[in-house]
PDB file of N, CA and C in Angstrom:
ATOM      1  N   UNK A   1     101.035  79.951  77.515  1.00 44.00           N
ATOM      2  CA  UNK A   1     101.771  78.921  76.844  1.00 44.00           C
ATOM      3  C   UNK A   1     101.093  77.602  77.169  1.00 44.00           C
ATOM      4  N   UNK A   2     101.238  76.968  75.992  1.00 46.00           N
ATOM      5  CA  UNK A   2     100.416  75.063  76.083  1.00 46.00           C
ATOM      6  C   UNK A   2     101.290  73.879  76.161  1.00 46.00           C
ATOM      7  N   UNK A   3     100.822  73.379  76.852  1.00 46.00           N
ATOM      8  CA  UNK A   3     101.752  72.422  76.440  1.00 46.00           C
ATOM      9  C   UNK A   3     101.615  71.819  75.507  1.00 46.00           C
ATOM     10  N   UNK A   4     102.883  71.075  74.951  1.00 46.00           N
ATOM     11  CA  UNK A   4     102.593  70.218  73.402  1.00 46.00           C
ATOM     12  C   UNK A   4     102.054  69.158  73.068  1.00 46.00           C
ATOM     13  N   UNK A   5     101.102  69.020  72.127  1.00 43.00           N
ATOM     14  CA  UNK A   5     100.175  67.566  72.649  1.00 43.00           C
ATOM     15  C   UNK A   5     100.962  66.579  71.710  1.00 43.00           C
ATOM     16  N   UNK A   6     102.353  66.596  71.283  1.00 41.00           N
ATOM     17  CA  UNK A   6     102.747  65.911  70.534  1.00 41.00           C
ATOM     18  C   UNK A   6     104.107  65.116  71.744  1.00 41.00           C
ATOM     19  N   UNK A   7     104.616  65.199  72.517  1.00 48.00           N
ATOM     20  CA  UNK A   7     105.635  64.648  73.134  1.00 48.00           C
ATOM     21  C   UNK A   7     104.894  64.253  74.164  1.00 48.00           C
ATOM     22  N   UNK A   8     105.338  62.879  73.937  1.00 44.00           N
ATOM     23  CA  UNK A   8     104.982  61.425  75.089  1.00 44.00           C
ATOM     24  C   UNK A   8     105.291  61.993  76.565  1.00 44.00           C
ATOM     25  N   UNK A   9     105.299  61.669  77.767  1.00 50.00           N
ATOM     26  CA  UNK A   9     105.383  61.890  78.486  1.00 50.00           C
ATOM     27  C   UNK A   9     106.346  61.938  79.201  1.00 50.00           C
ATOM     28  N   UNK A  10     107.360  62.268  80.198  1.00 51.00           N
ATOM     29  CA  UNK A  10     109.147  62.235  80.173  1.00 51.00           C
ATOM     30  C   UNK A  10     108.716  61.359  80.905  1.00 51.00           C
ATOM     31  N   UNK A  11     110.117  60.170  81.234  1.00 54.00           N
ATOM     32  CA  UNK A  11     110.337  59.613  82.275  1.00 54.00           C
ATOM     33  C   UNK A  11     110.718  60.017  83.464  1.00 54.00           C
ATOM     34  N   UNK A  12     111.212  59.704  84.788  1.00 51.00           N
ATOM     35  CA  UNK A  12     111.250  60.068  85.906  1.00 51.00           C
ATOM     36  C   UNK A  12     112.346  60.984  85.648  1.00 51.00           C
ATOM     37  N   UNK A  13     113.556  59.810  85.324  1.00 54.00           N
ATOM     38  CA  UNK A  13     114.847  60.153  85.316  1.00 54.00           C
ATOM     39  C   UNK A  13     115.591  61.479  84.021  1.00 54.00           C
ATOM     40  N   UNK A  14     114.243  61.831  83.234  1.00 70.00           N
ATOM     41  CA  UNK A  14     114.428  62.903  82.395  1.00 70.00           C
ATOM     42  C   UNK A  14     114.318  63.940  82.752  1.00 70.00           C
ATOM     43  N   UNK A  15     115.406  65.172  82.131  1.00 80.00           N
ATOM     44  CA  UNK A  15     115.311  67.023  82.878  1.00 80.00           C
ATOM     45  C   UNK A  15     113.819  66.861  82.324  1.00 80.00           C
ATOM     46  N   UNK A  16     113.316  68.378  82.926  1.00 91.00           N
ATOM     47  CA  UNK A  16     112.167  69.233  82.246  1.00 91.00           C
ATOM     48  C   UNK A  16     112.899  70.119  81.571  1.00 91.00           C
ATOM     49  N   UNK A  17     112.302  70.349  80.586  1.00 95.00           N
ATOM     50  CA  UNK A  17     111.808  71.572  79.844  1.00 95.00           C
ATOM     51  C   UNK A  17     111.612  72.672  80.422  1.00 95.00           C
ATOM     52  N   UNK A  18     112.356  73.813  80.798  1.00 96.00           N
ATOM     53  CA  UNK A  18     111.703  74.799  81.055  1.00 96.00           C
ATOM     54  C   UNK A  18     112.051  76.247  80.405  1.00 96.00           C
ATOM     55  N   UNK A  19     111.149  76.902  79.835  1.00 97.00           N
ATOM     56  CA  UNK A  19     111.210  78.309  79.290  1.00 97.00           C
ATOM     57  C   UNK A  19     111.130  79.684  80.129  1.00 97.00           C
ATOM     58  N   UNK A  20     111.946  80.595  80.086  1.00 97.00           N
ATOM     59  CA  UNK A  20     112.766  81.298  80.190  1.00 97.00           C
ATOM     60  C   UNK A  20     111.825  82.803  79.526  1.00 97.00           C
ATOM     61  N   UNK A  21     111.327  83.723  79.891  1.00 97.00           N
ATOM     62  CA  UNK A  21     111.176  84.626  78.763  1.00 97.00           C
ATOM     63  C   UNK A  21     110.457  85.963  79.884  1.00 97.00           C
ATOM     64  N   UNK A  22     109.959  86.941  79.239  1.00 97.00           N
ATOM     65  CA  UNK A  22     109.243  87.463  80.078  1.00 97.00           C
ATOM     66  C   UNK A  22     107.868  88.126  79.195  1.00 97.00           C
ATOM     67  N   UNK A  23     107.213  88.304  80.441  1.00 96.00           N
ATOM     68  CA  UNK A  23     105.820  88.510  80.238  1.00 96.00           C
ATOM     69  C   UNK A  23     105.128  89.944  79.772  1.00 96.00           C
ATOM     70  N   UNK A  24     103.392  90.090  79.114  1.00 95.00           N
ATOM     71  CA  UNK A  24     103.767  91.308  78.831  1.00 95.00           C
ATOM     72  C   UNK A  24     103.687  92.496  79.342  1.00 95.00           C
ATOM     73  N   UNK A  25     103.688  92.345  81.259  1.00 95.00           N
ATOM     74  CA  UNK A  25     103.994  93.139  81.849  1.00 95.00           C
ATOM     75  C   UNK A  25     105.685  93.417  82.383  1.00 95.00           C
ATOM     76  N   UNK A  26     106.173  92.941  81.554  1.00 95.00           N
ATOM     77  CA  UNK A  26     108.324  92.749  81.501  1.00 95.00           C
ATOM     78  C   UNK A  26     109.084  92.253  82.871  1.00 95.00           C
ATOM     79  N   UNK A  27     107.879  91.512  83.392  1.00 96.00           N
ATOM     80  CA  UNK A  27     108.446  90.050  84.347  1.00 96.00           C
ATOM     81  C   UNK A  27     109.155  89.000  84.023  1.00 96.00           C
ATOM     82  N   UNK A  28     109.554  88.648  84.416  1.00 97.00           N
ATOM     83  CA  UNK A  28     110.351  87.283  84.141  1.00 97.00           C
ATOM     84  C   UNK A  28     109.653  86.057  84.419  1.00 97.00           C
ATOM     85  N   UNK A  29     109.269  85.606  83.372  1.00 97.00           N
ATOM     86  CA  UNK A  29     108.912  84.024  83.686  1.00 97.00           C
ATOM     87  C   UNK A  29     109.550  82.999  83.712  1.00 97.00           C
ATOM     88  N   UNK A  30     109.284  81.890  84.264  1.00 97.00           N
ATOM     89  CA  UNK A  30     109.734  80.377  84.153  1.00 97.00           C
ATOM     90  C   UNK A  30     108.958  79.765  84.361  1.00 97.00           C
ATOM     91  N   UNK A  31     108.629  78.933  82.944  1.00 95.00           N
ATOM     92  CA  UNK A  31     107.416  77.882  83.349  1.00 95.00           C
ATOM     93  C   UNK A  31     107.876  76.571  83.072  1.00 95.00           C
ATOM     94  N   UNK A  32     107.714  75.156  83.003  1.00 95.00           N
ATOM     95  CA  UNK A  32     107.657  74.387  82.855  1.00 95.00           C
ATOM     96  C   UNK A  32     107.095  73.717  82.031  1.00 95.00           C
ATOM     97  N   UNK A  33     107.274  73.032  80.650  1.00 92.00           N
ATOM     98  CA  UNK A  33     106.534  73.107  79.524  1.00 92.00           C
ATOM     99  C   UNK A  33     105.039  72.643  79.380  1.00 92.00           C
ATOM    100  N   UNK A  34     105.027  71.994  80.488  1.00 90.00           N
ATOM    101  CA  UNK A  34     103.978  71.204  80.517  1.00 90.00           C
ATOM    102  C   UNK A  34     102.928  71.832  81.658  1.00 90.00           C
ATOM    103  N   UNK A  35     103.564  72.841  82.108  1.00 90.00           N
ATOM    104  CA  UNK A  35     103.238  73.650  83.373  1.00 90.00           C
ATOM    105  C   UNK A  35     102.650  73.156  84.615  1.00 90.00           C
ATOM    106  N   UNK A  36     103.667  72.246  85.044  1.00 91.00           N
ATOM    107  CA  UNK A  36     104.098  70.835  85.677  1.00 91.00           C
ATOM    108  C   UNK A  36     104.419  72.163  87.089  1.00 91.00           C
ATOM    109  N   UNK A  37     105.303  73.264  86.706  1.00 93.00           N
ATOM    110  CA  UNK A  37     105.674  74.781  87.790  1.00 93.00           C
ATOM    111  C   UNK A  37     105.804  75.433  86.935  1.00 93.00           C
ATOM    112  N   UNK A  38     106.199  76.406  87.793  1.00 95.00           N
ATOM    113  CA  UNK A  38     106.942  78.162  87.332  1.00 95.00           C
ATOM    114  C   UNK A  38     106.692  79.066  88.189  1.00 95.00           C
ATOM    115  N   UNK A  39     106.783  80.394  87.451  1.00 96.00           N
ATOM    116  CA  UNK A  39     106.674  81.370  88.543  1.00 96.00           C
ATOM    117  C   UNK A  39     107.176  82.479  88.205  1.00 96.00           C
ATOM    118  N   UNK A  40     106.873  83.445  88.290  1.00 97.00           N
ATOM    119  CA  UNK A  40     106.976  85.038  87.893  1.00 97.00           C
ATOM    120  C   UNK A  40     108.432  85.719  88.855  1.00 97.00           C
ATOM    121  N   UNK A  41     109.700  86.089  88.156  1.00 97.00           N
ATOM    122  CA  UNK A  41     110.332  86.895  89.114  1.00 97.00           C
ATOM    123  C   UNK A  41     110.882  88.708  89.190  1.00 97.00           C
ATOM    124  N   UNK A  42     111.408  88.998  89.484  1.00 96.00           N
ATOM    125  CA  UNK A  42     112.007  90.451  89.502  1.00 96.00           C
ATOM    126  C   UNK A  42     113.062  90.595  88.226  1.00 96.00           C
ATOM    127  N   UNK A  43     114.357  89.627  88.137  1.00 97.00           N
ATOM    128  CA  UNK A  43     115.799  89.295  87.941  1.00 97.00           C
ATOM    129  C   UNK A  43     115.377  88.043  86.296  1.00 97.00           C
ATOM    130  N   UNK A  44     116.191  88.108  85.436  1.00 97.00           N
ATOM    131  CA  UNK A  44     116.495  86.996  84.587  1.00 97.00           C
ATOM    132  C   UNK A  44     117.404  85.818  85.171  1.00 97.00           C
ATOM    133  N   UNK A  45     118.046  86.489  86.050  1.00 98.00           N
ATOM    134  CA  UNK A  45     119.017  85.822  86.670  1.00 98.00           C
ATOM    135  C   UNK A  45     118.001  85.058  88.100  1.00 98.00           C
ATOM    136  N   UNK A  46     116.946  85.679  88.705  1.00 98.00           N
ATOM    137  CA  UNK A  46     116.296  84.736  89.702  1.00 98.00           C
ATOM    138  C   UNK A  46     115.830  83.415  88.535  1.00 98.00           C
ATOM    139  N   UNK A  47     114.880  84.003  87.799  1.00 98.00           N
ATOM    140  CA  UNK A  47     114.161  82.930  86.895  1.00 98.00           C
ATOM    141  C   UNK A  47     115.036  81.740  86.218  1.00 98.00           C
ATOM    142  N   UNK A  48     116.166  81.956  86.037  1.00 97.00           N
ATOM    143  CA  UNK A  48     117.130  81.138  85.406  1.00 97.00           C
ATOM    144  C   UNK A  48     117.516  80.618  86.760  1.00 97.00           C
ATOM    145  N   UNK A  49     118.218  80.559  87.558  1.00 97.00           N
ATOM    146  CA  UNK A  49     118.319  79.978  89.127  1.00 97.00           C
ATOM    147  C   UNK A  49     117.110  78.862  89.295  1.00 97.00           C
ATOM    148  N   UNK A  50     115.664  79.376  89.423  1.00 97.00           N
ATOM    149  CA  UNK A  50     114.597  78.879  89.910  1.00 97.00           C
ATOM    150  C   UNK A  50     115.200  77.635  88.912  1.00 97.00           C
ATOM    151  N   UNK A  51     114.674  77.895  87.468  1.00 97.00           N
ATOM    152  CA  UNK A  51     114.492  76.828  86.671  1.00 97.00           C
ATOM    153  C   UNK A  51     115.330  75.530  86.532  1.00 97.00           C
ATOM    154  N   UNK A  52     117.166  76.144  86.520  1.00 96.00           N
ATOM    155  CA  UNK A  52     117.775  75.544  86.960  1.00 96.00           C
ATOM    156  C   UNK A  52     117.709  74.459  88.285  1.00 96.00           C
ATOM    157  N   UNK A  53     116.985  74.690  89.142  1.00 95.00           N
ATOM    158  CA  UNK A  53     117.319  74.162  90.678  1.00 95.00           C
ATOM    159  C   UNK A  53     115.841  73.382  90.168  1.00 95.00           C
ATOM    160  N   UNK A  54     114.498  73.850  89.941  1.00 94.00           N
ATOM    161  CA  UNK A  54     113.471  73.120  89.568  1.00 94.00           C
ATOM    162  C   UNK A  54     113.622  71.694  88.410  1.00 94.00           C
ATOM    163  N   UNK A  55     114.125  71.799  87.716  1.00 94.00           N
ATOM    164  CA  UNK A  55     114.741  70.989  86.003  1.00 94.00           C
ATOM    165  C   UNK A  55     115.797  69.997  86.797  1.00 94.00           C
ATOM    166  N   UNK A  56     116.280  69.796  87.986  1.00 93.00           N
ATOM    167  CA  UNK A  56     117.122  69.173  87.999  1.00 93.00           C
ATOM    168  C   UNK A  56     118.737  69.571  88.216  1.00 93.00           C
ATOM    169  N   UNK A  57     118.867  70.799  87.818  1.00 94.00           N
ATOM    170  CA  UNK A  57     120.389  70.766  87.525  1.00 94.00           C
ATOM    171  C   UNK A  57     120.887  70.457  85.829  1.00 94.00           C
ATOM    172  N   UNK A  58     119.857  70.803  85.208  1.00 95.00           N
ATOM    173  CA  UNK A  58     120.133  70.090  83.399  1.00 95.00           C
ATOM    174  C   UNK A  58     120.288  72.155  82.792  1.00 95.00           C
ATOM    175  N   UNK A  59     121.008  72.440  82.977  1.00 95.00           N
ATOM    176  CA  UNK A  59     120.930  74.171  82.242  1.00 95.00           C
ATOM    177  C   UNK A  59     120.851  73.933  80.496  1.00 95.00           C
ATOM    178  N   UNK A  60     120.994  72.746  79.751  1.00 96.00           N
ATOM    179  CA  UNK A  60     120.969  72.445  78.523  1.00 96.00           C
ATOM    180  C   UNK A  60     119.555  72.163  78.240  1.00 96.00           C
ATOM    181  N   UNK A  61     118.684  72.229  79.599  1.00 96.00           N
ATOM    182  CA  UNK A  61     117.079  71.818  79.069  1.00 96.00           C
ATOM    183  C   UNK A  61     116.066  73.486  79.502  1.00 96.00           C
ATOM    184  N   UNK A  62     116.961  74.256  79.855  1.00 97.00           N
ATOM    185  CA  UNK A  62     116.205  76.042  79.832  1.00 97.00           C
ATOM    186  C   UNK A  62     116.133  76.578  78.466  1.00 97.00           C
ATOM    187  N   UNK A  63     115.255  76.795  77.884  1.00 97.00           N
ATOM    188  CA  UNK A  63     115.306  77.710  76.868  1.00 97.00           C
ATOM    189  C   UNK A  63     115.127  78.909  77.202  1.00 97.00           C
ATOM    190  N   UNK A  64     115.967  79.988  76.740  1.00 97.00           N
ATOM    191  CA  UNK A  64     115.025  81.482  76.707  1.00 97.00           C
ATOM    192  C   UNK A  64     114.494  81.703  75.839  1.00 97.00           C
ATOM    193  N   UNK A  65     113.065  82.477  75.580  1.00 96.00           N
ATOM    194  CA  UNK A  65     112.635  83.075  74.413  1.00 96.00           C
ATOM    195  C   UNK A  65     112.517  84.279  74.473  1.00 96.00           C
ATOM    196  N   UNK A  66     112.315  84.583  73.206  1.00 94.00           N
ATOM    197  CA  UNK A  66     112.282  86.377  73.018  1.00 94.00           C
ATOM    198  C   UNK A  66     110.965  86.963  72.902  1.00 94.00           C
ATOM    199  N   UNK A  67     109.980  85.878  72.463  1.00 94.00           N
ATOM    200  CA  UNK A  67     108.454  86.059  72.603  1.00 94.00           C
ATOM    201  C   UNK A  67     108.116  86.606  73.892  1.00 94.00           C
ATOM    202  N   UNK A  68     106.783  87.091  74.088  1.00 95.00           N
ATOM    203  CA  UNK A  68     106.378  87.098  75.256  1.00 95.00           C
ATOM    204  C   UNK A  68     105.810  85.531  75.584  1.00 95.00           C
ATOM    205  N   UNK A  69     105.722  85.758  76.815  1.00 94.00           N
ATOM    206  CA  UNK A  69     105.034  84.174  77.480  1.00 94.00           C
ATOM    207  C   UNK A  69     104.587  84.335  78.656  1.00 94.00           C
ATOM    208  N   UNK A  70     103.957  83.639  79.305  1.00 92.00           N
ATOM    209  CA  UNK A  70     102.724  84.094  80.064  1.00 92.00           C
ATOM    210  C   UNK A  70     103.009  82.753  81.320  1.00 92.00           C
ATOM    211  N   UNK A  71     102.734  82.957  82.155  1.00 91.00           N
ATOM    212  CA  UNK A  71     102.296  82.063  83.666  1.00 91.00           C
ATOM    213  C   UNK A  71     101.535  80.921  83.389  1.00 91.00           C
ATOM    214  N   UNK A  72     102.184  79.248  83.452  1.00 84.00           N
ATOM    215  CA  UNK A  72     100.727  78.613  82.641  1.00 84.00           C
ATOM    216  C   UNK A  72     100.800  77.310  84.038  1.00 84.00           C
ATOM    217  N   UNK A  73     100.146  77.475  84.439  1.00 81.00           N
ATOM    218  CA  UNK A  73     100.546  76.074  85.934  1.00 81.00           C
ATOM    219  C   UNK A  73      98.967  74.915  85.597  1.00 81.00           C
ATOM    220  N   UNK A  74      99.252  73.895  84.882  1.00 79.00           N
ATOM    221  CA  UNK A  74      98.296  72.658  84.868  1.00 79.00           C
ATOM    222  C   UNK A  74      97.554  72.455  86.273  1.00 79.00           C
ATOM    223  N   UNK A  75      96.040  72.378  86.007  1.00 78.00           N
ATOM    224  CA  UNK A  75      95.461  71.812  87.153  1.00 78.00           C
ATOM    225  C   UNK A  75      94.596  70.705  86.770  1.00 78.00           C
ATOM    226  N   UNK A  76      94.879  69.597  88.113  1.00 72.00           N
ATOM    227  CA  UNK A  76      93.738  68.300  87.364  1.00 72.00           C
ATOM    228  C   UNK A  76      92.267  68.651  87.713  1.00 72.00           C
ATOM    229  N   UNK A  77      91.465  68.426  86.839  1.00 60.00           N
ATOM    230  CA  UNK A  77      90.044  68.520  87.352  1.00 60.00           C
ATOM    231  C   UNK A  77      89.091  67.605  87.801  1.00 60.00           C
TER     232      UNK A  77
END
């Protein structure tokens, strides 16, 4: 997953974005849209926790998808 090259950058005080889905070995992901974090779990229910507690506390900014989606963590070069 990419991030979107169309949305400005959040402010401090804004949730993240984070997606919800699993991978196509039937892991559970949570990444961060911008892949800012995330992280692969066992449970839908760990990955939704993580994201939750990572995002802030905003459960209106988790999406789940039904796609597959993949591990995507940004590195600066």
């Amino acid at each position: 997953m990419m991030a979107s090259p169309f949305r400005s950058p959040l402010p401090k005080s804004a949730a993240r974005i984070v997606y919800v889905g699993r991978n196509r070995f039937g892991n559970w992901v949570a990444c961060e849209e911008r892949g800012v974090f995330g992280g692969l779990f066992v449970s839908r229910a760990q990955a939704l926790k993580y994201a939750l507690v990572e995002n802030g506390g905003h459960p209106d900014s988790i999406i789940e998808v039904t796609r597959e989606i993949e591990l995507y963590i940004a590195t600066k070069r």
